[in-house]
Amino acid sequence: KADFTQKYSQFIADNINKLGEYDSIMEIGVGEASTFANVLPKLNSNPKHKIGFDISWSRVKYAEKYLKSKDINDCLLFQADLFNMPLTDKSVDIVYSAASIEPNGGREAEALRELVRVARKYIVLIEPDFELADQKSKERMTRHGYIKGLYETALKMGLEVIEHKLTNVAFNPLNPESLTIIKLEQHGKSNENILACP
């Protein structure tokens, strides 16, 4: 598990590092911050705002402790719903997911709309890829209500997908994941007032 976490976090950091400058980064569905805490030290830059949220309050409380145990004390963590984030429009330069949209089958467009609302420069998605999976994996994903057609949904929404490929770092071979990077139009500076009433 520890070896996988390091490889997974390195893969995420490598793909974020190639995106250029940014002042803020957020992991959606941060959970206990096991990925977030390992991605942050691998980034080429030290963003001013490091943000994470999860729908589970108890997981966020654990994440706070875990980040502190790694000497990361400058993160903003909070409990929130992916579909109604308490953030202002265009307030975060890079928003990424690590299998956090996964259990929301049928709500792909809704999730992407909310991510586009808060993200300013890029959205980096590492999520299960039903379309590139084998039959056994597709059956499992369907049984669990996982997302389908995230890449196709992004294209239908007119989003600029600059990269889409199967990763080689999925924890479960029956749950193959893809990297999808969406580039957004930038207008002015990022919003310094990050938090807002949802």
PDB file of C-alpha atoms in Angstrom:
ATOM      1  CA  LYS A   1       0.000   0.000   0.000  1.00  0.00           C
ATOM      2  CA  ALA A   2       2.772   2.485   0.925  1.00  0.00           C
ATOM      3  CA  ASP A   3       4.651   1.725  -2.290  1.00  0.00           C
ATOM      4  CA  PHE A   4       1.485   2.221  -4.336  1.00  0.00           C
ATOM      5  CA  THR A   5       0.732   5.529  -2.563  1.00  0.00           C
ATOM      6  CA  GLN A   6       4.187   6.846  -3.473  1.00  0.00           C
ATOM      7  CA  LYS A   7       3.868   5.797  -7.135  1.00  0.00           C
ATOM      8  CA  TYR A   8       0.332   7.180  -7.354  1.00  0.00           C
ATOM      9  CA  SER A   9       1.232  10.513  -5.774  1.00  0.00           C
ATOM     10  CA  GLN A  10       4.343  10.795  -7.984  1.00  0.00           C
ATOM     11  CA  PHE A  11       2.183  10.195 -11.087  1.00  0.00           C
ATOM     12  CA  ILE A  12      -0.226  12.946 -10.009  1.00  0.00           C
ATOM     13  CA  ALA A  13       2.576  15.382  -9.147  1.00  0.00           C
ATOM     14  CA  ASP A  14       4.398  14.712 -12.434  1.00  0.00           C
ATOM     15  CA  ASN A  15       1.279  15.568 -14.413  1.00  0.00           C
ATOM     16  CA  ILE A  16       0.584  18.705 -12.376  1.00  0.00           C
ATOM     17  CA  ASN A  17       4.233  19.825 -12.634  1.00  0.00           C
ATOM     18  CA  LYS A  18       4.015  20.009 -16.423  1.00  0.00           C
ATOM     19  CA  LEU A  19       1.123  22.506 -16.303  1.00  0.00           C
ATOM     20  CA  GLY A  20       3.151  25.616 -15.492  1.00  0.00           C
ATOM     21  CA  GLU A  21       2.656  28.196 -12.748  1.00  0.00           C
ATOM     22  CA  TYR A  22      -0.199  28.177 -10.257  1.00  0.00           C
ATOM     23  CA  ASP A  23      -0.960  29.792  -6.901  1.00  0.00           C
ATOM     24  CA  SER A  24      -3.601  27.373  -5.674  1.00  0.00           C
ATOM     25  CA  ILE A  25      -4.341  23.667  -5.850  1.00  0.00           C
ATOM     26  CA  MET A  26      -7.208  21.553  -4.536  1.00  0.00           C
ATOM     27  CA  GLU A  27      -7.867  17.842  -4.183  1.00  0.00           C
ATOM     28  CA  ILE A  28     -11.540  16.955  -4.260  1.00  0.00           C
ATOM     29  CA  GLY A  29     -12.565  14.041  -2.056  1.00  0.00           C
ATOM     30  CA  VAL A  30      -9.363  14.396  -0.063  1.00  0.00           C
ATOM     31  CA  GLY A  31     -10.364  11.652   2.391  1.00  0.00           C
ATOM     32  CA  GLU A  32      -7.648  11.136   4.999  1.00  0.00           C
ATOM     33  CA  ALA A  33      -5.176  13.109   2.806  1.00  0.00           C
ATOM     34  CA  SER A  34      -3.086   9.995   2.139  1.00  0.00           C
ATOM     35  CA  THR A  35      -2.687  11.116  -1.482  1.00  0.00           C
ATOM     36  CA  PHE A  36      -2.676  14.886  -0.883  1.00  0.00           C
ATOM     37  CA  ALA A  37       0.045  14.707   1.784  1.00  0.00           C
ATOM     38  CA  ASN A  38       2.276  12.784  -0.609  1.00  0.00           C
ATOM     39  CA  VAL A  39       1.537  14.893  -3.710  1.00  0.00           C
ATOM     40  CA  LEU A  40       2.325  18.271  -2.122  1.00  0.00           C
ATOM     41  CA  PRO A  41       6.043  17.607  -1.384  1.00  0.00           C
ATOM     42  CA  LYS A  42       6.527  16.331  -4.944  1.00  0.00           C
ATOM     43  CA  LEU A  43       5.267  19.523  -6.604  1.00  0.00           C
ATOM     44  CA  ASN A  44       7.820  21.801  -8.270  1.00  0.00           C
ATOM     45  CA  SER A  45       6.207  24.855  -6.710  1.00  0.00           C
ATOM     46  CA  ASN A  46       4.766  25.669  -3.309  1.00  0.00           C
ATOM     47  CA  PRO A  47       1.296  27.072  -4.013  1.00  0.00           C
ATOM     48  CA  LYS A  48      -0.025  29.768  -1.690  1.00  0.00           C
ATOM     49  CA  HIS A  49      -3.345  27.945  -1.271  1.00  0.00           C
ATOM     50  CA  LYS A  50      -3.463  24.185  -0.664  1.00  0.00           C
ATOM     51  CA  ILE A  51      -7.056  23.059  -0.372  1.00  0.00           C
ATOM     52  CA  GLY A  52      -8.836  19.773   0.178  1.00  0.00           C
ATOM     53  CA  PHE A  53     -12.355  18.737   1.040  1.00  0.00           C
ATOM     54  CA  ASP A  54     -14.375  15.608   1.590  1.00  0.00           C
ATOM     55  CA  ILE A  55     -18.042  14.835   2.191  1.00  0.00           C
ATOM     56  CA  SER A  56     -17.031  13.007   5.388  1.00  0.00           C
ATOM     57  CA  TRP A  57     -16.316  15.316   8.342  1.00  0.00           C
ATOM     58  CA  SER A  58     -14.477  12.568  10.253  1.00  0.00           C
ATOM     59  CA  ARG A  59     -12.158  11.877   7.297  1.00  0.00           C
ATOM     60  CA  VAL A  60     -11.334  15.593   7.115  1.00  0.00           C
ATOM     61  CA  LYS A  61     -10.449  15.607  10.822  1.00  0.00           C
ATOM     62  CA  TYR A  62      -8.160  12.625  10.267  1.00  0.00           C
ATOM     63  CA  ALA A  63      -6.658  14.383   7.216  1.00  0.00           C
ATOM     64  CA  GLU A  64      -5.740  17.378   9.370  1.00  0.00           C
ATOM     65  CA  LYS A  65      -3.839  15.119  11.777  1.00  0.00           C
ATOM     66  CA  TYR A  66      -2.166  13.197   8.973  1.00  0.00           C
ATOM     67  CA  LEU A  67      -0.962  16.359   7.216  1.00  0.00           C
ATOM     68  CA  LYS A  68       0.457  17.672  10.502  1.00  0.00           C
ATOM     69  CA  SER A  69       2.279  14.371  11.018  1.00  0.00           C
ATOM     70  CA  LYS A  70       3.987  15.066   7.663  1.00  0.00           C
ATOM     71  CA  ASP A  71       4.849  18.655   8.758  1.00  0.00           C
ATOM     72  CA  ILE A  72       2.332  20.150   6.324  1.00  0.00           C
ATOM     73  CA  ASN A  73       0.554  22.842   8.314  1.00  0.00           C
ATOM     74  CA  ASP A  74      -0.670  25.337   5.732  1.00  0.00           C
ATOM     75  CA  CYS A  75      -3.651  23.559   4.145  1.00  0.00           C
ATOM     76  CA  LEU A  76      -7.274  24.622   4.128  1.00  0.00           C
ATOM     77  CA  LEU A  77      -9.456  21.549   4.696  1.00  0.00           C
ATOM     78  CA  PHE A  78     -13.232  21.451   5.007  1.00  0.00           C
ATOM     79  CA  GLN A  79     -16.278  19.216   4.710  1.00  0.00           C
ATOM     80  CA  ALA A  80     -18.286  19.761   1.517  1.00  0.00           C
ATOM     81  CA  ASP A  81     -20.341  18.210  -1.248  1.00  0.00           C
ATOM     82  CA  LEU A  82     -18.688  17.839  -4.665  1.00  0.00           C
ATOM     83  CA  PHE A  83     -21.856  19.067  -6.367  1.00  0.00           C
ATOM     84  CA  ASN A  84     -22.180  22.245  -4.288  1.00  0.00           C
ATOM     85  CA  MET A  85     -18.709  23.394  -3.244  1.00  0.00           C
ATOM     86  CA  PRO A  86     -18.464  26.373  -0.867  1.00  0.00           C
ATOM     87  CA  LEU A  87     -16.024  28.120  -3.189  1.00  0.00           C
ATOM     88  CA  THR A  88     -16.206  31.226  -5.325  1.00  0.00           C
ATOM     89  CA  ASP A  89     -16.071  31.027  -9.119  1.00  0.00           C
ATOM     90  CA  LYS A  90     -12.611  30.563 -10.644  1.00  0.00           C
ATOM     91  CA  SER A  91     -10.991  30.541  -7.207  1.00  0.00           C
ATOM     92  CA  VAL A  92      -8.571  27.587  -7.604  1.00  0.00           C
ATOM     93  CA  ASP A  93      -5.927  27.375 -10.348  1.00  0.00           C
ATOM     94  CA  ILE A  94      -5.648  23.569 -10.447  1.00  0.00           C
ATOM     95  CA  VAL A  95      -8.332  21.184  -9.230  1.00  0.00           C
ATOM     96  CA  TYR A  96      -7.581  17.469  -9.253  1.00  0.00           C
ATOM     97  CA  SER A  97      -9.314  14.237  -8.338  1.00  0.00           C
ATOM     98  CA  ALA A  98      -7.930  10.848  -7.385  1.00  0.00           C
ATOM     99  CA  ALA A  99     -10.863   8.430  -7.826  1.00  0.00           C
ATOM    100  CA  SER A 100     -13.246  10.831  -6.072  1.00  0.00           C
ATOM    101  CA  ILE A 101     -15.872  11.246  -8.776  1.00  0.00           C
ATOM    102  CA  GLU A 102     -15.841   7.445  -9.167  1.00  0.00           C
ATOM    103  CA  PRO A 103     -19.017   6.515  -7.190  1.00  0.00           C
ATOM    104  CA  ASN A 104     -21.255   9.100  -8.884  1.00  0.00           C
ATOM    105  CA  GLY A 105     -22.435   7.186 -11.953  1.00  0.00           C
ATOM    106  CA  GLY A 106     -24.960   9.190 -13.954  1.00  0.00           C
ATOM    107  CA  ARG A 107     -23.814  12.532 -12.528  1.00  0.00           C
ATOM    108  CA  GLU A 108     -20.723  13.012 -14.710  1.00  0.00           C
ATOM    109  CA  ALA A 109     -21.886  16.266 -16.366  1.00  0.00           C
ATOM    110  CA  GLU A 110     -23.069  17.691 -13.050  1.00  0.00           C
ATOM    111  CA  ALA A 111     -19.677  17.004 -11.452  1.00  0.00           C
ATOM    112  CA  LEU A 112     -17.771  18.525 -14.373  1.00  0.00           C
ATOM    113  CA  ARG A 113     -19.938  21.671 -14.363  1.00  0.00           C
ATOM    114  CA  GLU A 114     -19.118  22.287 -10.705  1.00  0.00           C
ATOM    115  CA  LEU A 115     -15.407  21.642 -11.241  1.00  0.00           C
ATOM    116  CA  VAL A 116     -15.372  24.045 -14.199  1.00  0.00           C
ATOM    117  CA  ARG A 117     -17.098  26.652 -12.043  1.00  0.00           C
ATOM    118  CA  VAL A 118     -14.395  26.691  -9.354  1.00  0.00           C
ATOM    119  CA  ALA A 119     -11.283  25.860 -11.416  1.00  0.00           C
ATOM    120  CA  ARG A 120      -9.373  28.600 -13.206  1.00  0.00           C
ATOM    121  CA  LYS A 121      -6.573  26.944 -15.209  1.00  0.00           C
ATOM    122  CA  TYR A 122      -6.769  23.150 -15.219  1.00  0.00           C
ATOM    123  CA  ILE A 123      -8.796  20.187 -14.052  1.00  0.00           C
ATOM    124  CA  VAL A 124      -6.775  16.980 -13.649  1.00  0.00           C
ATOM    125  CA  LEU A 125      -8.881  13.845 -13.306  1.00  0.00           C
ATOM    126  CA  ILE A 126      -7.568  10.425 -12.377  1.00  0.00           C
ATOM    127  CA  GLU A 127     -10.758   8.389 -12.481  1.00  0.00           C
ATOM    128  CA  PRO A 128     -11.997   4.913 -13.487  1.00  0.00           C
ATOM    129  CA  ASP A 129     -12.376   4.531 -17.246  1.00  0.00           C
ATOM    130  CA  PHE A 130     -15.309   2.296 -18.115  1.00  0.00           C
ATOM    131  CA  GLU A 131     -14.758   2.653 -21.841  1.00  0.00           C
ATOM    132  CA  LEU A 132     -11.153   1.424 -21.735  1.00  0.00           C
ATOM    133  CA  ALA A 133     -11.858  -1.402 -19.270  1.00  0.00           C
ATOM    134  CA  ASP A 134     -12.210  -5.097 -20.086  1.00  0.00           C
ATOM    135  CA  GLN A 135     -15.561  -6.878 -19.743  1.00  0.00           C
ATOM    136  CA  LYS A 136     -14.961  -8.154 -16.195  1.00  0.00           C
ATOM    137  CA  SER A 137     -14.016  -4.648 -15.040  1.00  0.00           C
ATOM    138  CA  LYS A 138     -17.051  -3.124 -16.792  1.00  0.00           C
ATOM    139  CA  GLU A 139     -19.349  -5.544 -14.979  1.00  0.00           C
ATOM    140  CA  ARG A 140     -17.768  -4.623 -11.647  1.00  0.00           C
ATOM    141  CA  MET A 141     -17.979  -0.882 -12.345  1.00  0.00           C
ATOM    142  CA  THR A 142     -21.635  -1.201 -13.344  1.00  0.00           C
ATOM    143  CA  ARG A 143     -22.413  -3.190 -10.187  1.00  0.00           C
ATOM    144  CA  HIS A 144     -20.820  -0.465  -8.028  1.00  0.00           C
ATOM    145  CA  GLY A 145     -22.512   2.431  -9.861  1.00  0.00           C
ATOM    146  CA  TYR A 146     -19.229   3.949 -11.056  1.00  0.00           C
ATOM    147  CA  ILE A 147     -19.004   6.781 -13.546  1.00  0.00           C
ATOM    148  CA  LYS A 148     -19.057   6.131 -17.273  1.00  0.00           C
ATOM    149  CA  GLY A 149     -18.083   8.315 -20.198  1.00  0.00           C
ATOM    150  CA  LEU A 150     -16.332  11.069 -18.240  1.00  0.00           C
ATOM    151  CA  TYR A 151     -14.033  11.878 -21.173  1.00  0.00           C
ATOM    152  CA  GLU A 152     -16.907  11.827 -23.673  1.00  0.00           C
ATOM    153  CA  THR A 153     -18.984  14.013 -21.351  1.00  0.00           C
ATOM    154  CA  ALA A 154     -16.185  16.584 -21.195  1.00  0.00           C
ATOM    155  CA  LEU A 155     -16.022  16.683 -25.000  1.00  0.00           C
ATOM    156  CA  LYS A 156     -19.814  17.020 -25.322  1.00  0.00           C
ATOM    157  CA  MET A 157     -19.652  19.964 -22.910  1.00  0.00           C
ATOM    158  CA  GLY A 158     -17.159  21.651 -25.230  1.00  0.00           C
ATOM    159  CA  LEU A 159     -14.279  21.429 -22.759  1.00  0.00           C
ATOM    160  CA  GLU A 160     -10.705  21.449 -24.055  1.00  0.00           C
ATOM    161  CA  VAL A 161      -9.266  18.050 -23.175  1.00  0.00           C
ATOM    162  CA  ILE A 162      -5.517  18.277 -23.736  1.00  0.00           C
ATOM    163  CA  GLU A 163      -4.669  14.767 -22.539  1.00  0.00           C
ATOM    164  CA  HIS A 164      -6.543  11.511 -22.058  1.00  0.00           C
ATOM    165  CA  LYS A 165      -4.781   8.205 -21.471  1.00  0.00           C
ATOM    166  CA  LEU A 166      -4.982   5.060 -19.417  1.00  0.00           C
ATOM    167  CA  THR A 167      -2.692   5.181 -16.387  1.00  0.00           C
ATOM    168  CA  ASN A 168      -0.505   2.342 -15.187  1.00  0.00           C
ATOM    169  CA  VAL A 169      -0.903   3.094 -11.480  1.00  0.00           C
ATOM    170  CA  ALA A 170      -4.392   1.838 -10.586  1.00  0.00           C
ATOM    171  CA  PHE A 171      -4.521   0.139  -7.162  1.00  0.00           C
ATOM    172  CA  ASN A 172      -7.064  -2.425  -8.389  1.00  0.00           C
ATOM    173  CA  PRO A 173      -6.580  -3.971 -11.856  1.00  0.00           C
ATOM    174  CA  LEU A 174     -10.373  -4.387 -12.050  1.00  0.00           C
ATOM    175  CA  ASN A 175     -10.667  -0.614 -11.731  1.00  0.00           C
ATOM    176  CA  PRO A 176      -8.448   0.794 -14.518  1.00  0.00           C
ATOM    177  CA  GLU A 177      -8.046   4.573 -14.320  1.00  0.00           C
ATOM    178  CA  SER A 178      -7.436   7.249 -16.905  1.00  0.00           C
ATOM    179  CA  LEU A 179      -5.733  10.584 -16.688  1.00  0.00           C
ATOM    180  CA  THR A 180      -7.823  13.363 -18.225  1.00  0.00           C
ATOM    181  CA  ILE A 181      -6.489  16.930 -18.247  1.00  0.00           C
ATOM    182  CA  ILE A 182      -8.874  19.758 -19.093  1.00  0.00           C
ATOM    183  CA  LYS A 183      -7.508  23.205 -19.899  1.00  0.00           C
ATOM    184  CA  LEU A 184      -9.750  26.150 -19.037  1.00  0.00           C
ATOM    185  CA  GLU A 185      -9.884  29.687 -20.337  1.00  0.00           C
ATOM    186  CA  GLN A 186      -8.271  32.114 -17.901  1.00  0.00           C
ATOM    187  CA  HIS A 187      -9.674  35.544 -17.268  1.00  0.00           C
ATOM    188  CA  GLY A 188      -7.675  37.834 -14.982  1.00  0.00           C
ATOM    189  CA  LYS A 189      -6.282  36.760 -11.628  1.00  0.00           C
ATOM    190  CA  SER A 190      -7.579  33.916  -9.530  1.00  0.00           C
ATOM    191  CA  ASN A 191     -10.140  34.886  -6.940  1.00  0.00           C
ATOM    192  CA  GLU A 192      -8.420  35.549  -3.582  1.00  0.00           C
ATOM    193  CA  ASN A 193     -11.718  35.143  -1.749  1.00  0.00           C
ATOM    194  CA  ILE A 194     -11.832  31.389  -1.976  1.00  0.00           C
ATOM    195  CA  LEU A 195     -14.561  30.342   0.439  1.00  0.00           C
ATOM    196  CA  ALA A 196     -18.195  31.237  -0.134  1.00  0.00           C
ATOM    197  CA  CYS A 197     -21.587  30.195   1.155  1.00  0.00           C
ATOM    198  CA  PRO A 198     -22.664  27.194  -0.988  1.00  0.00           C
TER     199      PRO A 198
END
